[in-house]
XYZ file of C-alpha atoms in Angstrom:
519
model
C 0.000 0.000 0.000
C 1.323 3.486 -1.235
C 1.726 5.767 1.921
C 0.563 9.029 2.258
C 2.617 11.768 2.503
C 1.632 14.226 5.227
C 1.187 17.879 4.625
C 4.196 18.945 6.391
C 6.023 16.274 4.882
C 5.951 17.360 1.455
C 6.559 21.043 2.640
C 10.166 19.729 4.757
C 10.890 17.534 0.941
C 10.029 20.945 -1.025
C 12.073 22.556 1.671
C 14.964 20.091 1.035
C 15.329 20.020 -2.832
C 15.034 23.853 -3.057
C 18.265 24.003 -0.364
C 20.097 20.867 -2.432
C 19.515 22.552 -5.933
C 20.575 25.881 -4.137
C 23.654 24.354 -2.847
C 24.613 22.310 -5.691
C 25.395 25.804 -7.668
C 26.815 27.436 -4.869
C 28.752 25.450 -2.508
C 29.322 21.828 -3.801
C 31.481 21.782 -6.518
C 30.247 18.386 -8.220
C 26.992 16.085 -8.013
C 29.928 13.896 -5.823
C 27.803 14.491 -3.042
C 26.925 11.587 -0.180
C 23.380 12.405 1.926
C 22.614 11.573 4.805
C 19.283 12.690 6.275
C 19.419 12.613 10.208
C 17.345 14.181 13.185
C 19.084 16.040 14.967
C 21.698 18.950 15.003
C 25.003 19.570 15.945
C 25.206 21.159 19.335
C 29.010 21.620 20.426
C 31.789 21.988 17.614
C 34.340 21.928 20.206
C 36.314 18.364 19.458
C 37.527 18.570 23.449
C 33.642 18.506 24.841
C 31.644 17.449 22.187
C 29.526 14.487 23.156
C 26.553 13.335 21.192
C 25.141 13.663 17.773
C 28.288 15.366 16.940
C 30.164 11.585 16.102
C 28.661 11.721 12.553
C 30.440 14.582 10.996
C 33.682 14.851 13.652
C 34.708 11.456 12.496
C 34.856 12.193 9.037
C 37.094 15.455 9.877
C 38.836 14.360 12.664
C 41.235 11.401 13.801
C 42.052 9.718 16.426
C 45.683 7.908 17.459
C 44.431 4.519 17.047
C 40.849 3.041 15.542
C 39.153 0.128 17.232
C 37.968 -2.655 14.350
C 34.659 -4.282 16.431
C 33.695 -5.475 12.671
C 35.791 -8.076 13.164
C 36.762 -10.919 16.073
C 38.175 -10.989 18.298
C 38.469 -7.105 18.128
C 41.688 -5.279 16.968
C 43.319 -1.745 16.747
C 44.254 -0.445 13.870
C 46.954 2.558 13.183
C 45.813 6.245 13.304
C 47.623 9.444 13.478
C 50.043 6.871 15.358
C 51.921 4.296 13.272
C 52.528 2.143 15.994
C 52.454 1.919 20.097
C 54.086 0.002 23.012
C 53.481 -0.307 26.461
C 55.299 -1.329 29.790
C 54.951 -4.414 31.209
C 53.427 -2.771 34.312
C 50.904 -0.934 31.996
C 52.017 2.436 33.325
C 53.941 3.882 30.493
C 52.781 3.974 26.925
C 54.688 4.868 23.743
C 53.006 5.928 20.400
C 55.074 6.692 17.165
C 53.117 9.257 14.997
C 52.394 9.645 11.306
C 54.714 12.188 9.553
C 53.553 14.031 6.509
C 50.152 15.222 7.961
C 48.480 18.308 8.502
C 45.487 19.788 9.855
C 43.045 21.460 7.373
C 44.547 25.177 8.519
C 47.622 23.725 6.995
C 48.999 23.388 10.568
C 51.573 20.263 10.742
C 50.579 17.321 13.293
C 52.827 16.092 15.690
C 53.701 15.398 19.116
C 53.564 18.812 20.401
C 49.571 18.861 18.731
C 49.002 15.510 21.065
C 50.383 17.062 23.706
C 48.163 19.740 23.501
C 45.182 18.500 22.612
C 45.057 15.947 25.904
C 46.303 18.671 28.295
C 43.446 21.106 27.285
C 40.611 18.230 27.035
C 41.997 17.707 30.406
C 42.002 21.212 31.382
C 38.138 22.161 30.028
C 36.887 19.211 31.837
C 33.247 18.472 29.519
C 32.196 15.872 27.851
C 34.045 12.638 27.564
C 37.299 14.572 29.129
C 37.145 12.093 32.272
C 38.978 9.293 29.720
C 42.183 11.036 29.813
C 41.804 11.181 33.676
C 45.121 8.619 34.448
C 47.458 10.524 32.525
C 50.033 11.489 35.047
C 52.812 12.813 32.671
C 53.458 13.645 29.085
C 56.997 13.529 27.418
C 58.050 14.064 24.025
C 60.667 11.995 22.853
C 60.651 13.832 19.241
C 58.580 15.281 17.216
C 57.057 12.151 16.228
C 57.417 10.109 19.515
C 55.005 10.927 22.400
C 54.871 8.846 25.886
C 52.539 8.826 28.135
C 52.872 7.910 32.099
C 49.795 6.937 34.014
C 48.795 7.361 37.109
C 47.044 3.211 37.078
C 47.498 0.864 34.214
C 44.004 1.301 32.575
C 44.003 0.351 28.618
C 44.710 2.961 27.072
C 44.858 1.936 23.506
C 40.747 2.047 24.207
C 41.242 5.540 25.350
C 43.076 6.929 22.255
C 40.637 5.031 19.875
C 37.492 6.790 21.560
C 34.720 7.925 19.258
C 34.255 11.064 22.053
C 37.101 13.340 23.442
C 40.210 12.138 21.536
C 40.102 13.576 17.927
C 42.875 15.150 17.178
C 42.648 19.524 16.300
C 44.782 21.451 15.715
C 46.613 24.209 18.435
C 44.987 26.632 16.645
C 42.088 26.075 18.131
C 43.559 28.525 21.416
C 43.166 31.993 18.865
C 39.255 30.720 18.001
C 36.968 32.553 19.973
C 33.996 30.619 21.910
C 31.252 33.061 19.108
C 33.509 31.389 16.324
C 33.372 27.925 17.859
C 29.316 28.265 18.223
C 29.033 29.155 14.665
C 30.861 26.248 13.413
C 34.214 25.256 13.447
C 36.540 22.414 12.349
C 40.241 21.761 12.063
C 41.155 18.482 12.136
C 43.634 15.949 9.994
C 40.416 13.942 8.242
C 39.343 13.631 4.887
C 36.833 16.321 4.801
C 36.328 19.888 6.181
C 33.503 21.988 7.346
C 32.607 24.080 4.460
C 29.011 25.350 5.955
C 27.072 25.002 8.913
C 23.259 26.416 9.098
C 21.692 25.410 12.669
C 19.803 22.805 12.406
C 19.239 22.352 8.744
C 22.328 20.855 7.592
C 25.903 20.456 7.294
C 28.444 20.702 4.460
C 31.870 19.100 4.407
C 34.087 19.269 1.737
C 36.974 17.050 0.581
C 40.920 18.256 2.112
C 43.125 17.886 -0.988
C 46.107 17.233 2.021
C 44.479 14.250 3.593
C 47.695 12.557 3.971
C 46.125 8.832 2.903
C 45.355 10.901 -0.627
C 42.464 10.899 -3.303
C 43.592 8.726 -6.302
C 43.024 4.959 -5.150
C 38.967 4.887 -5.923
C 35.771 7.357 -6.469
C 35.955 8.876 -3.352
C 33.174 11.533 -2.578
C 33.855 14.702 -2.786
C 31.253 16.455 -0.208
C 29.124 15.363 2.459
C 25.660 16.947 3.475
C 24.150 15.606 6.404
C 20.477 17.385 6.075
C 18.528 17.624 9.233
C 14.974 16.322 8.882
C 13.046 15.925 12.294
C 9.970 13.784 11.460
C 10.830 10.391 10.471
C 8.571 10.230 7.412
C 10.398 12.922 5.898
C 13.804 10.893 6.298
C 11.656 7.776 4.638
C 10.765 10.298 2.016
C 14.179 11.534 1.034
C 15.557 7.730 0.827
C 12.990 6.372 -1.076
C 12.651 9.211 -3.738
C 16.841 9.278 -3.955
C 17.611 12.770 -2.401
C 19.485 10.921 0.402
C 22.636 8.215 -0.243
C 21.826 6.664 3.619
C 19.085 7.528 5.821
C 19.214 7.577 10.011
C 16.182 6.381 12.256
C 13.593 4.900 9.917
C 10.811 3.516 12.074
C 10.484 -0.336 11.461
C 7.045 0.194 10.221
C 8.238 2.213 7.001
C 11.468 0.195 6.629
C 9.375 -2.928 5.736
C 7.765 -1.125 3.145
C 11.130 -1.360 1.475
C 11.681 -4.654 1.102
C 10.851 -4.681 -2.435
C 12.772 -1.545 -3.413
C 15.446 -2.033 -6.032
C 16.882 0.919 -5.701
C 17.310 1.115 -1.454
C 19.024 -1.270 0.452
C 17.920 -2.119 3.988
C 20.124 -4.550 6.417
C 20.772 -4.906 10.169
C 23.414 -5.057 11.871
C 24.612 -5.913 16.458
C 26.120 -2.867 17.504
C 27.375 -1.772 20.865
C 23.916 0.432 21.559
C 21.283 -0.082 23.821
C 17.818 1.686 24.932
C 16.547 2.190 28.266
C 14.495 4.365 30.937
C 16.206 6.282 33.280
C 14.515 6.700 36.514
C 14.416 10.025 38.688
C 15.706 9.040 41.854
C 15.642 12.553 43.199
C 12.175 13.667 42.089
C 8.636 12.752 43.522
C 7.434 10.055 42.929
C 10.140 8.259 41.795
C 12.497 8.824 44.684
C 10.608 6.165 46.222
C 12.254 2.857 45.234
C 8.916 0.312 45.338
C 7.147 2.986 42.799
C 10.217 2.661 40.562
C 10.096 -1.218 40.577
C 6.223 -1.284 40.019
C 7.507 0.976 36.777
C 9.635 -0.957 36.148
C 7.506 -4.305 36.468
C 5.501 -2.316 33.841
C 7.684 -2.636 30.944
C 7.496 -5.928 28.663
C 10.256 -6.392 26.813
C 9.292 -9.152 25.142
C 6.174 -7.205 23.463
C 9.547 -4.604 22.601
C 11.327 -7.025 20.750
C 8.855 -9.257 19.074
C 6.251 -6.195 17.878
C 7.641 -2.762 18.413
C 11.333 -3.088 17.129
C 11.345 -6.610 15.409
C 14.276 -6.973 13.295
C 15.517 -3.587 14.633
C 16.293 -4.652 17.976
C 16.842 -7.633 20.782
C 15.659 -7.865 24.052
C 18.408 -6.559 26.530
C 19.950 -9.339 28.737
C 21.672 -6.901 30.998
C 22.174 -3.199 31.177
C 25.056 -3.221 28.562
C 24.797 -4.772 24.594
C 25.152 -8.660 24.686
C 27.901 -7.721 21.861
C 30.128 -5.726 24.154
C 33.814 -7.011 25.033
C 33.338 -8.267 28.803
C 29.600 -8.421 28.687
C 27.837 -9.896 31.446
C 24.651 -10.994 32.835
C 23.105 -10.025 35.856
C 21.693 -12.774 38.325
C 18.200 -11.139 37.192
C 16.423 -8.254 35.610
C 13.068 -6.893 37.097
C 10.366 -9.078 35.196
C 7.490 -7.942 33.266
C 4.211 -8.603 35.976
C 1.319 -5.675 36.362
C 0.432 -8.802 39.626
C 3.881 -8.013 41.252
C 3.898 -4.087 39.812
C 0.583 -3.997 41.508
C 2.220 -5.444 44.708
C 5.027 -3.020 44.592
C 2.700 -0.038 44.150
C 1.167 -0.738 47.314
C 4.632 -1.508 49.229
C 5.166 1.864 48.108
C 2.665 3.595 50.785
C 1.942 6.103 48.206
C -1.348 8.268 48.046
C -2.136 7.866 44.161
C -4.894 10.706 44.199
C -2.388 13.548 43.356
C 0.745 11.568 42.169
C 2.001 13.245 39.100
C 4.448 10.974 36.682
C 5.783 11.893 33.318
C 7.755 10.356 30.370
C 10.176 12.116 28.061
C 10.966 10.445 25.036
C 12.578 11.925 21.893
C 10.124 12.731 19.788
C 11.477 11.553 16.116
C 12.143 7.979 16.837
C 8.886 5.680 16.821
C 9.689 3.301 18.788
C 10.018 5.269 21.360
C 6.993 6.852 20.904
C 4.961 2.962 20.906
C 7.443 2.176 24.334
C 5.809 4.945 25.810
C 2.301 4.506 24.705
C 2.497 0.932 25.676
C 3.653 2.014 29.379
C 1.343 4.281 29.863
C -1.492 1.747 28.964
C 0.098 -0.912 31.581
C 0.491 1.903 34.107
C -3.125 2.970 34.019
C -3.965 -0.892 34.401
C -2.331 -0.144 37.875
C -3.518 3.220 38.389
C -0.548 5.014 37.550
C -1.039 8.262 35.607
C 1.512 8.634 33.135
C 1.976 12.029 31.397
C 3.878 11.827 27.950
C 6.183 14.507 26.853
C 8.073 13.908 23.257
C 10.304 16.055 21.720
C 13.747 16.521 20.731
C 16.509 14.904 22.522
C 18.496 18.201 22.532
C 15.684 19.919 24.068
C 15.146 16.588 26.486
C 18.652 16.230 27.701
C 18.585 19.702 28.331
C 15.627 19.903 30.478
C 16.805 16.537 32.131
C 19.949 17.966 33.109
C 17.982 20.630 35.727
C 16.255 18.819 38.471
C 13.654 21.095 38.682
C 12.495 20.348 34.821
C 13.814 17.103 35.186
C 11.100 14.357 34.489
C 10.347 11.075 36.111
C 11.525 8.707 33.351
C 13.504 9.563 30.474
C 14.416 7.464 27.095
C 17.883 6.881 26.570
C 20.190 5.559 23.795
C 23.751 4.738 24.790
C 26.368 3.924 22.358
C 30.240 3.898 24.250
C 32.786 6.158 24.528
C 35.160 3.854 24.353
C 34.671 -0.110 23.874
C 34.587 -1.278 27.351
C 31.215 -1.894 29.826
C 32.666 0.964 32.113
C 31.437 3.653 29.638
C 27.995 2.738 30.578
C 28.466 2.683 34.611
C 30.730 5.824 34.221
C 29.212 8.034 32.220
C 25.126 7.077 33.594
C 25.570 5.927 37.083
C 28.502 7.377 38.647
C 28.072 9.888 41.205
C 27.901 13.408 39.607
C 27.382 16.574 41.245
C 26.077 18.654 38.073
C 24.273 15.483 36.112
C 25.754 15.388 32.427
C 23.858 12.123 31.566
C 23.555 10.806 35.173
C 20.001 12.059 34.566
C 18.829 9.445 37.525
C 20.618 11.344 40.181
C 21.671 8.345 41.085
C 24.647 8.090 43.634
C 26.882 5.396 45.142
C 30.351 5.439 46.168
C 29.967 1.796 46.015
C 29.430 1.428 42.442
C 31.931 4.689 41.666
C 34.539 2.438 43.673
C 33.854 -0.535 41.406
C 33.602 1.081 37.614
C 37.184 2.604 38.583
C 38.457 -0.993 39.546
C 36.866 -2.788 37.037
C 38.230 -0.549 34.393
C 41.939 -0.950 35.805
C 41.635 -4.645 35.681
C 40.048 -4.935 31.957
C 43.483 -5.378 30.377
C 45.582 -7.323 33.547
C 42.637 -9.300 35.302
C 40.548 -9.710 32.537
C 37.772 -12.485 34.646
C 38.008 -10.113 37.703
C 36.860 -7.355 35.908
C 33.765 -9.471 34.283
C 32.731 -10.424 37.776
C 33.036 -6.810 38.993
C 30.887 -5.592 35.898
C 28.179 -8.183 37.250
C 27.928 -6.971 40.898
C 27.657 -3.518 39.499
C 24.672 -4.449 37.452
C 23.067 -6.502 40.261
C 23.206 -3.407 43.031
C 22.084 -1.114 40.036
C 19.158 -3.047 39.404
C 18.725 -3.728 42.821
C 18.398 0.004 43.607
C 16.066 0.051 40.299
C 17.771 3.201 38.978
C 16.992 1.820 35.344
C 14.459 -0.109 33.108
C 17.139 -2.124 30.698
C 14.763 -2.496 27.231
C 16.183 -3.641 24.213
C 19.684 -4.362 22.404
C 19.972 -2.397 19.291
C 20.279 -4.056 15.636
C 21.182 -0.888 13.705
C 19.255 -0.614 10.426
C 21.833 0.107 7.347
C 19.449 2.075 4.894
C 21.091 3.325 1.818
C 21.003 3.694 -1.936
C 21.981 0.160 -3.475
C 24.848 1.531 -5.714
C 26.684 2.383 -2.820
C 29.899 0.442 -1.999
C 32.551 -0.021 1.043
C 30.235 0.245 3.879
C 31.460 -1.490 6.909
C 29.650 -2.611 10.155
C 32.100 -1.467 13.376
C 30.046 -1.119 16.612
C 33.020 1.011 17.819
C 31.549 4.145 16.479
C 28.193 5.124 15.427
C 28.720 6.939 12.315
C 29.596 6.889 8.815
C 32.911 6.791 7.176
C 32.380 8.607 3.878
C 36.121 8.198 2.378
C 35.704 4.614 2.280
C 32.666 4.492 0.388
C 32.119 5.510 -3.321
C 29.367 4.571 -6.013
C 29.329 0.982 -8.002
């Protein structure tokens, strides 16, 4: 059956080919253009702090020391900006050799005094995924292509240089850019594309840097990237299936089985190393009361996720990190799907319903989250739980989120790592934090700060130790009920069928244009 295009639909596609047949005569120098139609914006162009949506067009103009291949098993890391590495026996002291020949796209060279700096100021402007560079005790260059670093405990570090968050490499430059220049855009990285334009939240232009140091000549590279912002999903289905995008993010299951018999789009799933949950609002009435978080939490059937809502798109989660994660572990249990023992919880709970105000904030352009939420509600009310549902963006959520006093109740969360290791999740969401970043439970315990920290140290040394540590944490964390655990990701790949070189690595949650080109 054909589907109907909504009215504002067709305006946002009318929108969109008017601003691609503008910029194909004014900024894009050939129709060598990749598309990708997304749902979100940009929010930080700071490499040091930036933290979320930003992966997608960073990693295409930005590099790190090392890469981490998760396409492949066991997992392996590849060479960078650094050619090759060592390490101590003791794991305290690490030595990297770096690339020669490469610049930065303000022609800057890279080397080790551009490492150096780079980790001492994401160290110094302490934001956004800044805590990975938190054991680095000293750093000596050797020569201009030599850098060592000394830490403070023998974490891995080759997963801290490989991170898809915090460890780009810019250029020194950066220190002469003023914060109103950064806001309005900014790159300078040693990637295969630059930012060309940037206009808030409609879309973003990179263009290919004739000095990427691995060159231009060995296939049909892209020239330009545009990653067009389209919030409503059905525009994004729109733009994929008519041809104005190359690859297309967050297509609802329900409109990606309508493509099965497309010849000209390509649909496929893949594991990755994401997962979706509920945070709960440990600070904030009602759900600072642990037995009303567990009747929630009774309230939630995964199975009904996995088989119905997400199908192909998704598996039920096992534990409170992807089942495909290095060092992934099950808890001895997860809070089970009963409105009989939800129902017993609520009244363990000693709560007055009459005035008890809950709400939901889910992001708005994904529909699965929208169904989750509907479905919740309905099994709530079966309770008599009032659930109040508030979509929208997940800018404009996590912003809210982030003040307790607009904080809500629950909140829908994606997580895809930092860097590849079951800490990312414990660190980043659970650990004690005085001003939340995406802690948005409010959740505390020096218990479970004490044990992420261990854990981590032993990943590399104690490998079992640390898999046992990863399970108490997830036992005392679902013990305290600080989070409903819903489904395991299977990312959906959908793309024009001509396109060739695209790779599956959970690692990072993006797109590497260089390596693809059209058959």
């Amino acid at each position: 059956m054909e589907r109907i295009i909504t009215r504002s639909t067709f305006f946002n596609l009318f929108y969109i080919v008017l601003f691609q047949l503008n910029c194909s005569s004014h900024d894009i120098k050939n129709d060598k253009v990749f598309v990708i139609a997304t749902y979100d914006d940009v929010k930080d162009w700071d490499p040091a702090t930036a933290f979320s949506l930003e992966v997608f067009p960073m990693s295409n103009m930005y590099e790190p020391l090392l890469w981490y291949d998760a396409g492949v098993k066991p997992g392996r890391f590849l060479p960078g900006l650094a050619t090759s590495y060592s390490k101590s026996e003791d794991g305290l002291v690490w030595v990297f050799n770096l690339r020669k020949n490469v610049f930065f796209h303000d022609g800057t060279k890279f080397n080790a005094e551009a490492v150096k700096f780079v980790v001492e100021r994401n160290k110094k402007l302490n934001g956004g995924a800044s805590y990975i560079w938190s054991s680095v005790a000293k750093i000596t260059i050797n020569s201009p292509h030599q850098i060592i670093f000394t830490l403070s405990s023998p974490v891995p570090f080759d997963k801290i240089v490989s991170s898809q968050y915090g460890a780009w490499m810019y250029s020194p430059s950066i220190e002469s850019i003023s914060e109103d220049s950064l806001n309005h855009g900014f790159g300078s990285g040693t990637g295969p594309y630059q930012l060309k334009k940037w206009a808030r939240n409609k879309y973003i232009l990179l263009e290919k840097f004739n000095k990427y140091w691995r060159g231009w000549e060995k296939r049909d590279h892209y020239n330009s990237v545009l990653i067009q912002v389209a919030t409503e999903s059905s525009t994004r289905f729109q733009m994929i299936k008519s041809g104005i995008a190359d690859y297309a993010v967050l297509i609802p299951n329900q409109l990606l089985e309508t493509l099965e018999d497309n010849l000209e789009v390509s649909v496929s799933y893949h594991p990755s190393w994401i997962n979706e949950f509920y945070l709960l609002n440990t600070k904030k009435h009602p759900t600072n009361n642990l037995w009303f978080r567990r009747a929630i939490a009774s309230s939630l059937d995964r199975k009904v996720l996995s088989n119905y809502i997400y199908k192909n798109t998704a598996v039920e989660s096992k534990g409170l990190t992807p089942q495909s994660i290095p060092f992934f572990v099950e808890p001895d249990s997860l809070i089970e799907f009963s409105l009989v023992i939800a129902k017993n919880y609520l009244n363990k709970s000693g709560l007055d319903l009459t005035n008890v105000k809950t709400d939901l904030s889910y992001v708005s352009t994904y529909e699965q989250y929208r169904l989750t939420s509907f479905m919740l509600l309905d099994n709530l009310k079966k309770i008599g739980v009032d659930l109040d549902l508030k979509p929208g963006l997940w800018s404009t959520n996590w912003d809210k989120a982030k003040n307790l006093d607009t904080a809500p109740n629950i909140i829908s969360m994606a997580w895809w790592p930092t860097v590849s290791s079951p800490s990312d999740w414990f660190f980043a969401l659970y650990n004690t934090q005085e001003n939340p970043l995406f802690n948005l439970s409010y959740y505390g315990n020096s218990v479970v700060d004490s044990l992420t920290k261990k854990a981590w140290e032993l990943e590399t040394t104690e490998p079992r130790v640390a898999q046992d540590l990863y399970k108490k944490i997830q036992n005392i964390l679902i013990d305290d009920c600080v989070v409903i655990p819903a489904v395991d990701v299977n990312v959906s790949s959908v793309r024009k069928r001509n396109i060739s070189g695209l790779k599956s690595n959970p690692a990072y949650s993006t797109i590497f244009v260089y390596d693809l080109s059209k058959n």
